[in-house]
Short mmCIF file of C-alpha atoms and ligand atoms in Angstrom, two decimals:
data_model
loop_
_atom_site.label_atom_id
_atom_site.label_comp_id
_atom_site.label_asym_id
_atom_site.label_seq_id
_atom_site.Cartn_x
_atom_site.Cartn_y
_atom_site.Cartn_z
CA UNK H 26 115.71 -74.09 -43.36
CA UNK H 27 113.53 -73.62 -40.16
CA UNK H 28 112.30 -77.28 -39.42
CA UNK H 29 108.75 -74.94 -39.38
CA UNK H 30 108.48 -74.72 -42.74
CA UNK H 31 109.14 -78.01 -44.27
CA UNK H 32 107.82 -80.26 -41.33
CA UNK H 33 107.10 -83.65 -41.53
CA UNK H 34 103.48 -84.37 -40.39
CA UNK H 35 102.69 -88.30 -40.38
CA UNK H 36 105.58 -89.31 -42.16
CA UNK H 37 105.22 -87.20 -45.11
CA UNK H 38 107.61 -83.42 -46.28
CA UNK H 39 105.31 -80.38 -46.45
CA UNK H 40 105.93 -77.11 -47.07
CA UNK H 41 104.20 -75.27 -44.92
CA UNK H 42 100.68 -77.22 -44.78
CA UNK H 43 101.04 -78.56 -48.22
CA UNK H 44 102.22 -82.40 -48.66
CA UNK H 45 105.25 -82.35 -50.76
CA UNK H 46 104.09 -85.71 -52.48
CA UNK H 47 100.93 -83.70 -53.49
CA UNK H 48 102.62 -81.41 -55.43
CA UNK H 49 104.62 -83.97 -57.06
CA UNK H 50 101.02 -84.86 -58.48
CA UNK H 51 99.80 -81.96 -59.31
CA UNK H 52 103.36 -80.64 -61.56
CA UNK H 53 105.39 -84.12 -62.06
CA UNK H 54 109.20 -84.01 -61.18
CA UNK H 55 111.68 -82.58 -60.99
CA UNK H 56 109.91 -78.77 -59.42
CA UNK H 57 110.98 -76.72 -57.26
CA UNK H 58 109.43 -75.85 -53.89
CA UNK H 59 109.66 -72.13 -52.09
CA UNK H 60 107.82 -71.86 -49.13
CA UNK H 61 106.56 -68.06 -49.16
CA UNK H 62 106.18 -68.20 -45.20
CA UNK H 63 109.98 -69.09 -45.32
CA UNK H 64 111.01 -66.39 -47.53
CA UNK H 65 108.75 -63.53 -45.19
CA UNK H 66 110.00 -65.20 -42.34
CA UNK H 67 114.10 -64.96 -43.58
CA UNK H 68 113.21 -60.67 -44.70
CA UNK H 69 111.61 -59.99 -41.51
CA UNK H 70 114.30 -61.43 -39.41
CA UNK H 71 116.83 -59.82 -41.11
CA UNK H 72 115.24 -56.36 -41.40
CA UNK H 73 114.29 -56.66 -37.62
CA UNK H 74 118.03 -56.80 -36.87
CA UNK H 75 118.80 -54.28 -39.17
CA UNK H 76 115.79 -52.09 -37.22
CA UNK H 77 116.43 -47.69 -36.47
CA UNK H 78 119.15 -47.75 -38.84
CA UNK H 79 118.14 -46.02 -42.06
CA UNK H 80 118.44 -48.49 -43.97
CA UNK H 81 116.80 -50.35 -47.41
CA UNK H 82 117.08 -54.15 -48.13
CA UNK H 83 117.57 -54.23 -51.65
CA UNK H 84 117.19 -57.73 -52.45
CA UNK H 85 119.41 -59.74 -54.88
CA UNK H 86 117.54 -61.27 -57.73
CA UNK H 87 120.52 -62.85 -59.15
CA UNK H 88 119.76 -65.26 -56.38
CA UNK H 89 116.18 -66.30 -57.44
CA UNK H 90 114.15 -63.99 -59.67
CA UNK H 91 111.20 -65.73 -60.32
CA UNK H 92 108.60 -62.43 -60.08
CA UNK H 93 106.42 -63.77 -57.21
CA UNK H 94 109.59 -64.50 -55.08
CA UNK H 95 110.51 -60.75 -55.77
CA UNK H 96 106.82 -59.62 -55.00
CA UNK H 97 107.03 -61.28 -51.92
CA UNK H 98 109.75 -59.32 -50.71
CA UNK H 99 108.43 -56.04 -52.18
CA UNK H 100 105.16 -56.32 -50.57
CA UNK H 101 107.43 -56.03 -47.51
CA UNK H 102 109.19 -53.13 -48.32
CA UNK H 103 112.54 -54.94 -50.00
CA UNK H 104 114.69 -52.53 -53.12
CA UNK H 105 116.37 -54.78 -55.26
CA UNK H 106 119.78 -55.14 -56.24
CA UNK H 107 119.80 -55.44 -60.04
CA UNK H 108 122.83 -56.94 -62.45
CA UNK H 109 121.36 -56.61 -66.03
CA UNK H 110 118.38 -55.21 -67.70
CA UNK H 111 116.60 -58.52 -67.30
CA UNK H 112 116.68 -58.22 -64.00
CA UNK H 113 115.71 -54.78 -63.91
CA UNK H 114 112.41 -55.40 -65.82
CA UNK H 115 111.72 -58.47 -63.13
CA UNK H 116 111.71 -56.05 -60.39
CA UNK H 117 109.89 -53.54 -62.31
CA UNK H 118 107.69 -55.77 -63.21
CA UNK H 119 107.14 -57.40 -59.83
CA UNK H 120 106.26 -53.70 -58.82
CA UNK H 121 109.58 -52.57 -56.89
CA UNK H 122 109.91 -48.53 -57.10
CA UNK H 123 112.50 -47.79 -59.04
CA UNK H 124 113.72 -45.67 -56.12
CA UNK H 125 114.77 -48.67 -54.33
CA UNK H 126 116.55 -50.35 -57.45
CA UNK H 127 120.31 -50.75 -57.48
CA UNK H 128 122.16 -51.39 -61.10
CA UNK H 129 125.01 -53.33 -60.25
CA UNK H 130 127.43 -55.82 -62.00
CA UNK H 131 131.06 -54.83 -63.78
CA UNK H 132 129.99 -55.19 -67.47
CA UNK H 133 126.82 -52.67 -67.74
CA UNK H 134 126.02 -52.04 -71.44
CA UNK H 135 125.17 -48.50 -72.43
CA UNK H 136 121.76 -49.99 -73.58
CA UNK H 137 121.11 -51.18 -69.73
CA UNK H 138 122.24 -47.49 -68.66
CA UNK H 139 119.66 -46.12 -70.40
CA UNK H 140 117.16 -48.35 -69.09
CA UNK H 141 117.94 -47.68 -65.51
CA UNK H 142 118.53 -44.19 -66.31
CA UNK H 143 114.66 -44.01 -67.58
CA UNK H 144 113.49 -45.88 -65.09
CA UNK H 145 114.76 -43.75 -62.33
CA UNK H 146 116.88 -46.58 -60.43
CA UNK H 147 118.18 -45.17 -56.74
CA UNK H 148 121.83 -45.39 -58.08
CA UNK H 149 124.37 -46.78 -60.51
CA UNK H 150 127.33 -48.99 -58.54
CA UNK H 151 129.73 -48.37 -60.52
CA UNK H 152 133.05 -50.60 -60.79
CA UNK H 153 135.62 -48.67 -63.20
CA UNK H 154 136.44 -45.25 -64.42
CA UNK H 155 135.60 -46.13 -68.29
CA UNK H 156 132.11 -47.40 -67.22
CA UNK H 157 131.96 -44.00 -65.61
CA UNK H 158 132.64 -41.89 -68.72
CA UNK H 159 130.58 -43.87 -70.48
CA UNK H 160 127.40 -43.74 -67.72
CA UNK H 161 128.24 -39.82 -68.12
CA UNK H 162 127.77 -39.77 -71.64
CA UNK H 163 124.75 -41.29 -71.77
CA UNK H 164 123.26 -40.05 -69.05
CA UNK H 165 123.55 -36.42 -70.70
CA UNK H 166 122.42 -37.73 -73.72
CA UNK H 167 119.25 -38.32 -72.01
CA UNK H 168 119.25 -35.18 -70.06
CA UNK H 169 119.87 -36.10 -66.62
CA UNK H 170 122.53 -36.95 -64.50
CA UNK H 171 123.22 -40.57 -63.09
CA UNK H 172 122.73 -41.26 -59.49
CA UNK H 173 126.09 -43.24 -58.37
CA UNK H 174 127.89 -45.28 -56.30
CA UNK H 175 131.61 -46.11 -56.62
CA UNK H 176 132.25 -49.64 -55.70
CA UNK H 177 134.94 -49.79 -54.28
CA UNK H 178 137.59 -53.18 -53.56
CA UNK H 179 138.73 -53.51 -49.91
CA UNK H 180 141.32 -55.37 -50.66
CA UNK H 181 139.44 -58.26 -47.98
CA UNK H 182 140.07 -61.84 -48.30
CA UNK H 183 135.99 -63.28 -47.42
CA UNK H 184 136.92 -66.40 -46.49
CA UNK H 185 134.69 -68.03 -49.18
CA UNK H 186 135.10 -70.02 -51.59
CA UNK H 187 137.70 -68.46 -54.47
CA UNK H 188 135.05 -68.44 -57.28
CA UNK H 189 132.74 -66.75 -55.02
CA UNK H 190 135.07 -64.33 -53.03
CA UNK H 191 134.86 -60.66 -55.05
CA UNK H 192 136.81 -58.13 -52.52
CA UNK H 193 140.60 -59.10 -53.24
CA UNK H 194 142.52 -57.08 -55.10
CA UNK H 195 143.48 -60.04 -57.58
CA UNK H 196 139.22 -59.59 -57.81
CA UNK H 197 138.01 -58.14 -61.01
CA UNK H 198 135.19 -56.27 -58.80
CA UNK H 199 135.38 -52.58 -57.74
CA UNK H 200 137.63 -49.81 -57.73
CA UNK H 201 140.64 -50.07 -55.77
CA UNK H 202 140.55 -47.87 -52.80
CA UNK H 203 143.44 -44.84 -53.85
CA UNK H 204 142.33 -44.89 -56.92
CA UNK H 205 138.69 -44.17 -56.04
CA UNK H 206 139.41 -41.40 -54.46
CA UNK H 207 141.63 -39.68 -56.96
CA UNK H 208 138.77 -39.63 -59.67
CA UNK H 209 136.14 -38.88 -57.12
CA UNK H 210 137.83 -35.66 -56.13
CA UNK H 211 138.35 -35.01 -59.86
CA UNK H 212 134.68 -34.92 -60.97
CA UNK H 213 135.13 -31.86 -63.45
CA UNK H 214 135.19 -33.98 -66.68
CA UNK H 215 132.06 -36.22 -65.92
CA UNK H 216 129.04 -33.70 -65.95
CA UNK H 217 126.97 -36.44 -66.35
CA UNK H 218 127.41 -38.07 -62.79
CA UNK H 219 126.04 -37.33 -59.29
CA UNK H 220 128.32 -38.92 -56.56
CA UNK H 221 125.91 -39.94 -53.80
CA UNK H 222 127.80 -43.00 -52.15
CA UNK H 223 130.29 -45.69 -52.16
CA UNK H 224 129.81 -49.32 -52.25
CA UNK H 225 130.91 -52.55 -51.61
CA UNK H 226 130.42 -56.76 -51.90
CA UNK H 227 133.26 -58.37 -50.66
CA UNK H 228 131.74 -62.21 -51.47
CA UNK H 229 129.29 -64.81 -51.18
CA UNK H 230 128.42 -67.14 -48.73
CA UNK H 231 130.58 -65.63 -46.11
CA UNK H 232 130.32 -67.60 -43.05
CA UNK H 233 133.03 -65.50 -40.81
CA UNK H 234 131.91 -61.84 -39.80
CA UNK H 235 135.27 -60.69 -39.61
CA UNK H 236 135.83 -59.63 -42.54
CA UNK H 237 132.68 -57.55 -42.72
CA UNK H 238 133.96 -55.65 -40.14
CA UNK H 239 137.50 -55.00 -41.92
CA UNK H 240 135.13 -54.00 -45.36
CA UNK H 241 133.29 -51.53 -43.89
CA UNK H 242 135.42 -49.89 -41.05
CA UNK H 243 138.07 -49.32 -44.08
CA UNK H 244 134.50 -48.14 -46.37
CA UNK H 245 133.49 -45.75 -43.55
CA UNK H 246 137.27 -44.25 -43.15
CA UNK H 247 137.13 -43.64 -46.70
CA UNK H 248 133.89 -41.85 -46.73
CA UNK H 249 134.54 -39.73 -43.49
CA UNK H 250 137.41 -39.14 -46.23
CA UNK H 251 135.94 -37.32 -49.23
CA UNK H 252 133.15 -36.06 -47.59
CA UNK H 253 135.96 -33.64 -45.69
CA UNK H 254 137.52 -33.42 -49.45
CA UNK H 255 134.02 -31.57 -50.21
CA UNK H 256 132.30 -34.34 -52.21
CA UNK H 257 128.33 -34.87 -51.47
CA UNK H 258 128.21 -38.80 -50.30
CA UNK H 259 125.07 -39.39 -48.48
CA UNK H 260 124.74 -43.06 -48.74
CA UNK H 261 126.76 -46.31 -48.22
CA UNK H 262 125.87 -49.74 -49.74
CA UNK H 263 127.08 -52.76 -47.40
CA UNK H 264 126.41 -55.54 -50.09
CA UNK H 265 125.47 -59.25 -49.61
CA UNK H 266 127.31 -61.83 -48.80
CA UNK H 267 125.91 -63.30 -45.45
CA UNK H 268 125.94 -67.15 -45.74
CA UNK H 269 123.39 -69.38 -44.59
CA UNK H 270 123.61 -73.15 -42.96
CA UNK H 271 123.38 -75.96 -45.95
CA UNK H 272 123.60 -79.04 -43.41
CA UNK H 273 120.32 -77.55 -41.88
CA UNK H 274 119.22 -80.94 -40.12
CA UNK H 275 121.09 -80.17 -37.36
CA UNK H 276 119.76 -77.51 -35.36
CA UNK H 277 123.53 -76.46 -34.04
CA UNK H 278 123.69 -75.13 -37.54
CA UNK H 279 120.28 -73.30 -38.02
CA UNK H 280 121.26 -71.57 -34.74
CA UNK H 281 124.56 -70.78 -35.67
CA UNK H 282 122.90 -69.04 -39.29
CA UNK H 283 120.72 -66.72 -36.69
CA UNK H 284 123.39 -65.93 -34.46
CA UNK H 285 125.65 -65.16 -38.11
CA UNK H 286 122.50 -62.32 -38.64
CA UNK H 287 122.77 -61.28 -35.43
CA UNK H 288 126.61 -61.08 -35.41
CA UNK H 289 126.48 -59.38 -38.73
CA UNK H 290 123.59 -56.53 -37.28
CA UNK H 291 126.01 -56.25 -34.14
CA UNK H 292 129.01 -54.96 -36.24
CA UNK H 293 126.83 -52.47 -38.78
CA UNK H 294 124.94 -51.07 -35.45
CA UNK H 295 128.33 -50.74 -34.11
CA UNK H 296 129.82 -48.77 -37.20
CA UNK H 297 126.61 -47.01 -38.13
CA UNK H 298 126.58 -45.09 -34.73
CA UNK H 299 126.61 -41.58 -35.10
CA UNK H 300 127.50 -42.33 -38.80
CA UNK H 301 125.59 -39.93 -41.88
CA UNK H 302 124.95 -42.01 -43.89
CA UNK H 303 121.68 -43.93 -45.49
CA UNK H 304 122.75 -47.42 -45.85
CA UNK H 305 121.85 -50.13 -48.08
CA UNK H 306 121.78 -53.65 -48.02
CA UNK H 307 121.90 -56.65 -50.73
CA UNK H 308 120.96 -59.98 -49.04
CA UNK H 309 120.46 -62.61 -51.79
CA UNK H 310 121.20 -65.93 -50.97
CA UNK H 311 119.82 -65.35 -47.03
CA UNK H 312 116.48 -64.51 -47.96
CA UNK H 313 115.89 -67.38 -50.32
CA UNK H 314 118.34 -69.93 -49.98
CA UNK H 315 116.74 -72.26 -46.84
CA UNK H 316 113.39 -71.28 -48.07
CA UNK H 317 113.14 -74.00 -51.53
CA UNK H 318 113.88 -77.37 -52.21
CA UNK H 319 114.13 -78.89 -55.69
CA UNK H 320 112.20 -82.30 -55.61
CA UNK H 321 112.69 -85.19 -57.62
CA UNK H 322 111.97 -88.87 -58.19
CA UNK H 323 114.10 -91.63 -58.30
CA UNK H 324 114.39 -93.45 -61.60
CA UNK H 325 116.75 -96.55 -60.81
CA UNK H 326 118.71 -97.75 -58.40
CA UNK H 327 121.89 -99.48 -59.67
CA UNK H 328 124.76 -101.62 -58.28
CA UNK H 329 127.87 -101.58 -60.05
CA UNK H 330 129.94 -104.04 -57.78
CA UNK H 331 130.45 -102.17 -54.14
CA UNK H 332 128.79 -99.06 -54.95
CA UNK H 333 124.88 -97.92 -55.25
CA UNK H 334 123.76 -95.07 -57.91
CA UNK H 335 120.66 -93.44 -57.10
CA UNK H 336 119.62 -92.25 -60.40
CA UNK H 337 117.22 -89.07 -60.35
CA UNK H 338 115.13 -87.21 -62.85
CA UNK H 339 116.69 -84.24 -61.33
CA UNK H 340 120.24 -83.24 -63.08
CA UNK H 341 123.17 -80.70 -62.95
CA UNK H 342 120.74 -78.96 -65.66
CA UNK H 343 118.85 -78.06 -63.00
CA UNK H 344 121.12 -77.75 -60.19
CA UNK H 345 124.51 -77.19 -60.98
CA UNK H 346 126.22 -75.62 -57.83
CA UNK H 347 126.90 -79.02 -56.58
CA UNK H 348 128.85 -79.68 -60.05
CA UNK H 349 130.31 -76.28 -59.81
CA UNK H 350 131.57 -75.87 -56.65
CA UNK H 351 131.53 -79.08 -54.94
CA UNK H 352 128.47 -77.65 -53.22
CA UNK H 353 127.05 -80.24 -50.09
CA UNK H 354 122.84 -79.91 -50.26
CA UNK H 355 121.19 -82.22 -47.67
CA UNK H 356 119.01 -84.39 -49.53
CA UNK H 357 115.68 -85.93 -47.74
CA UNK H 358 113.30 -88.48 -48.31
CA UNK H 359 109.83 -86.87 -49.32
CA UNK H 360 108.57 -90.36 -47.03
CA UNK H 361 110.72 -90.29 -43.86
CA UNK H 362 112.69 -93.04 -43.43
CA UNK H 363 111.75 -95.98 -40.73
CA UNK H 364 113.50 -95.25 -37.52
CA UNK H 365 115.62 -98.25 -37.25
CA UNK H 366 116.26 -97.97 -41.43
CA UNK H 367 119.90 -98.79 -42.07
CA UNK H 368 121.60 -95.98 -43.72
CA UNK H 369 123.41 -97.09 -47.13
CA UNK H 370 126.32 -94.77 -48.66
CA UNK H 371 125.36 -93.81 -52.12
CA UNK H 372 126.07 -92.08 -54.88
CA UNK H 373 122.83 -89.73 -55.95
CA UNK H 374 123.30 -88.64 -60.03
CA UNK H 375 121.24 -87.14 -62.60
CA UNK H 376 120.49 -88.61 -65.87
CA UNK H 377 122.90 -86.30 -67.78
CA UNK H 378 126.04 -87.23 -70.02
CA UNK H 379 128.96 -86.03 -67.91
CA UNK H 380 130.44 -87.45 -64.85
CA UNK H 381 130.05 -84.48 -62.91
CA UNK H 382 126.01 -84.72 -62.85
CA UNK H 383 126.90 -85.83 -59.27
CA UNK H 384 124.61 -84.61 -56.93
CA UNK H 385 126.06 -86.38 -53.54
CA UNK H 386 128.89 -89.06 -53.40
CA UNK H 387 129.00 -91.91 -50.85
CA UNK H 388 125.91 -90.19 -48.55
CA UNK H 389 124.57 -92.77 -46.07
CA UNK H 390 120.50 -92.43 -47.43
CA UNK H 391 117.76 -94.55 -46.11
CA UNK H 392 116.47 -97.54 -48.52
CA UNK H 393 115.19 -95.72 -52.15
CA UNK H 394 113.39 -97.59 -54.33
CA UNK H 395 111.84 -97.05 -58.13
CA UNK H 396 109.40 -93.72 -57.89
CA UNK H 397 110.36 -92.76 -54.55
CA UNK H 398 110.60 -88.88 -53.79
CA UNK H 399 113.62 -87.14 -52.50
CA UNK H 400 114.10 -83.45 -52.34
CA UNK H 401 117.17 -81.01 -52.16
CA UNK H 402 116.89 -78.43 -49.66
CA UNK H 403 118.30 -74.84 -49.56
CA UNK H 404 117.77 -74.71 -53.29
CA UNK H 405 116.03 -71.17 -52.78
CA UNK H 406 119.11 -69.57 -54.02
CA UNK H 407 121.54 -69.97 -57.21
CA UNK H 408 119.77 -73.13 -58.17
CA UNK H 409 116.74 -72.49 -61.01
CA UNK H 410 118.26 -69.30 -61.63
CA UNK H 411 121.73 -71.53 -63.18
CA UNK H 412 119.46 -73.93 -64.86
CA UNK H 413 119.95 -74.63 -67.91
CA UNK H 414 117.82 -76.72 -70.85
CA UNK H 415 121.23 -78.59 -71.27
CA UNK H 416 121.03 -82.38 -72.84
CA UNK H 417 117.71 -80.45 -74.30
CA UNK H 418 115.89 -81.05 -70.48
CA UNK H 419 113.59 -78.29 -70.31
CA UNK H 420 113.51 -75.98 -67.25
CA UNK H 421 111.86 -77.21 -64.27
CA UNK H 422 108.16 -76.06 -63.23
CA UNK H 423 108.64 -73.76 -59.78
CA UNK H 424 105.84 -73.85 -56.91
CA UNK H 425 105.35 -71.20 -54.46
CA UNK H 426 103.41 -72.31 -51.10
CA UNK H 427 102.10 -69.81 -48.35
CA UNK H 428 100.12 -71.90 -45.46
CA UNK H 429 97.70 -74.70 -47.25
CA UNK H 430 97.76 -72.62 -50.66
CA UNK H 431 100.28 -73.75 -53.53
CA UNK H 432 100.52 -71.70 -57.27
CA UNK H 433 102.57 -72.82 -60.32
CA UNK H 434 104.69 -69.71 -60.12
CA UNK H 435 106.34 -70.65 -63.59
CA UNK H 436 105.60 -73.35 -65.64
CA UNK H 437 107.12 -76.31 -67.37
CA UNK H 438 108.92 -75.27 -70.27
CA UNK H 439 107.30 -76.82 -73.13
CA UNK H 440 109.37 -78.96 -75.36
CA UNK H 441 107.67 -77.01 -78.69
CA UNK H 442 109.42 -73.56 -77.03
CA UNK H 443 112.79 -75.10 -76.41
CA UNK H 444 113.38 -76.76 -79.35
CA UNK H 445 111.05 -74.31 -81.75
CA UNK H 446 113.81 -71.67 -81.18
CA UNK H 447 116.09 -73.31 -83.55
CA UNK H 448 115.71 -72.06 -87.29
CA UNK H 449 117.16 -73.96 -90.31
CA UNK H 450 118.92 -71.74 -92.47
CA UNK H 451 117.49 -71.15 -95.87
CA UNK H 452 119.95 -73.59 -98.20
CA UNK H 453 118.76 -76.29 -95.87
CA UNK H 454 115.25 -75.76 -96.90
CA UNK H 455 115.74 -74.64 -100.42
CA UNK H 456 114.35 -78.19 -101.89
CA UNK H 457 113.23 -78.45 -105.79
CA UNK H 458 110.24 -80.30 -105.50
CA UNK H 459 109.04 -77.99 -102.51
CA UNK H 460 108.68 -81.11 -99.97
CA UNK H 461 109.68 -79.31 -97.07
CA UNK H 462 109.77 -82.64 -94.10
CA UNK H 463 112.58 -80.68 -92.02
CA UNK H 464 110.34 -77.94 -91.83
CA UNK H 465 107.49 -79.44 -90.99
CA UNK H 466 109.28 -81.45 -88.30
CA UNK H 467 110.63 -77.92 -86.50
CA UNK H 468 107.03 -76.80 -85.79
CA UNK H 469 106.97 -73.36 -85.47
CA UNK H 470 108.96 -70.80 -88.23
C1 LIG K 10 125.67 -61.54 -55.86
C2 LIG K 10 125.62 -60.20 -55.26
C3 LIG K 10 124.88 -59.98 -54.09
C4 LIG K 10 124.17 -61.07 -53.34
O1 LIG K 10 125.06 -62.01 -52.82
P1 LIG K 10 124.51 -63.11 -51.78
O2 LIG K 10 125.70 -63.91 -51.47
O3 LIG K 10 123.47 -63.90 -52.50
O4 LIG K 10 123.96 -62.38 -50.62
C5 LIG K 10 124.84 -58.70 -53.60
N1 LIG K 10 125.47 -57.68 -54.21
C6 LIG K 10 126.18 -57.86 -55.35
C7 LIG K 10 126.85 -56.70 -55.98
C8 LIG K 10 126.28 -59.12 -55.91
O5 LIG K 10 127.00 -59.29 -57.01
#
């Protein structure tokens, strides 16, 4: 997160020129906060390193796919990377041409071939030979062929964490390498495919290049490969993956997030040279991640013998990844702090019923008090996308901000359409004297 975006100006967090404490106002707590000059900022930069190859940023919604963070990207050219019908009709909907859409994802029903299929998507990545007979099928039942990718597993160890790391061959991603190439050269029983490139996503939040460079030299060899074997590839898709800086207050680590892009464009100009092949990209987590904060207010603060809880009206319902994986977000005072205000280990939790609705453990914080603000940064990415309405909290309101303007980009989920999903089955409301008070008390139905 570029200091830029989320400065403090007398004291008080904006986002951009918007007070943070404003919006806290305007669409109570918790929200979340994405700072549209952040997110153009983080696709420009990357696409300017990425600049005379042929290439198309298909963004990863899977990361945040709230329709006006999409539109923001598309407005600037981005494709999206797709991983379920849902998020195919986002980036429809948030007007990206089909002909930059990539389906991806292992389990792809036949229902969510068919919709890509109609919609025209630029190509299928496809991760096993039985979701290629079945793409075929359906693809001639509709006529047409299917535009695809194989993705294939490089056999790479990222370097990420093991429930994020996807290019090992213990991984349940892709097609292993030898075997790709034995059913790509033996195309004759799947009429309804067109080969048109290989593929590959080796992790998330990869913080080591090296193992990029492994991917796709061993991707490229491949291709060279069956293209001499007679088979049309024309296009190669890199993935995602790059990681971005969570400790962010400390500019050593914004830098070294920029230098990772720059690293990164190094090795794909480096490989791309002289190369055939139109490439694609699948940022997710760079684009978004520094660019949002989730902000919330402090409840209580409570001293059980040595130790301090901060408790929040933000939970793991909201955020999980630091519940999931242990994940570190730097958490900031909406207020800043005094300068000579003694920092205080303590533990920051959320108001839900397990002990893992820890947020931060033992983090020296500034003096908090009753209704103070504090906000969560990088929580662009992976954060309201894994909410959930869990202990029955509805989802969190999200706020997009570009300069001095702020819009309610989704709303507050209203308590009547969480809980008036439920239904009560019929014995339950079979009553003889046709007093129906559980009914009644359901709203909706
Ligand atoms: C998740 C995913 C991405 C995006 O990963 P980031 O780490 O957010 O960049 C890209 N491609 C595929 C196939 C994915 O599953």
């Amino acid at each position: 997160m570029s200091s830029n975006y989320f400065p403090y100006r007398d004291g008080q967090l904006h986002v951009s020129q918007v007070p943070v404490a404003r919006l806290a106002e305007e669409v109570g707590t918790p929200f979340y906060c994405y700072s549209a000059d952040a997110l153009e900022n983080s696709y420009r930069s990357f696409a300017a390193a990425l600049s005379g190859l042929p290439a198309t940023i298909c963004y990863a919604l899977k990361a945040n796919s709230n329709q006006a963070v999409i539109k923001t990207f598309a407005d600037l050219g981005a494709g999206a990377d797709v991983v379920s019908e849902g998020e195919l009709r986002r980036a429809l909907a948030a007007g990206v041409p089909a002909e930059r859409i990539v389906f991806a994802g292992v389990g792809k029903t036949g229902q969510e071939m068919i919709a890509g299929l109609d919609a025209g998507i630029m190509q299928f990545n496809v991760e096993s030979l039985a979701e290629l007979e079945l793409l075929s099928q359906v693809a001639q039942q509709r006529g047409t062929t299917a535009p695809v990718a194989v993705r294939v597993n490089p056999n790479v160890d990222a370097g990420t964490l093991d429930q994020i790391t996807t290019g090992r061959a213990d991984s349940k991603f892709g097609i292993d390498a030898t075997e790709a190439r034995d059913f790509l050269t033996g195309t004759g029983s799947l009429p309804g495919i067109r080969f048109e490139g290989l593929a590959v996503h080796i992790g998330s939040q990869l913080t080591d290049i090296a193992p990029y460079r492994t991917t796709f030299e061993r991707l490229i060899a491949l291709y060279h490969e069956l293209r001499e074997a007679g088979l049309p590839l024309r296009r190669l898709d890199l993935g995602g993956g790059i990681g971005i800086s969570y400790k962010h207050h400390l500019q050593e680590q914004v830098e070294e997030a920029e230098q990772r892009v720059r690293d990164y464009a190094q090795v794909v100009h480096g490989l791309a040279d002289g190369l055939d092949a139109e490439l694609v990209f699948e940022p997710g987590r760079l684009l978004v991640g520094n660019a949002g904060l989730l902000v919330t207010r402090v409840l209580y603060v409570k001293d059980n013998g040595e130790r301090r809880f901060v408790i929040v009206d933000a939970a793991m319902n909201d955020l999980l990844r630091p519940s999931l994986y242990d994940a570190w977000h730097e958490i900031l005072p909406v207020s800043a702090a005094a300068a000579n205000a003694e920092l205080r280990p303590v533990d920051v939790v959320g108001p839900v019923c397990e002990s893992t609705d820890t947020f931060a453990k033992q983090r020296p914080l500034p003096p908090l008090k009753k209704d103070d603000l504090l906000v969560f940064s990088s929580a662009g990415a992976y954060s309201f996308v894994m909410a959930s309405t869990y202990n029955s909290r509805p989802l969190a309101p999200e706020v997009l901000v570009r300069g001095d303007r702020s819009a309610i980009v989704r709303a507050r989920m209203e308590y009547d359409a969480m809980i008036g999903q439920d239904r009560l089955p019929d014995w339950q409301n079979e009553r003889a004297d046709g007093d129906n008070p559980q009914k009644t008390a359901l709203g909706a139905a």
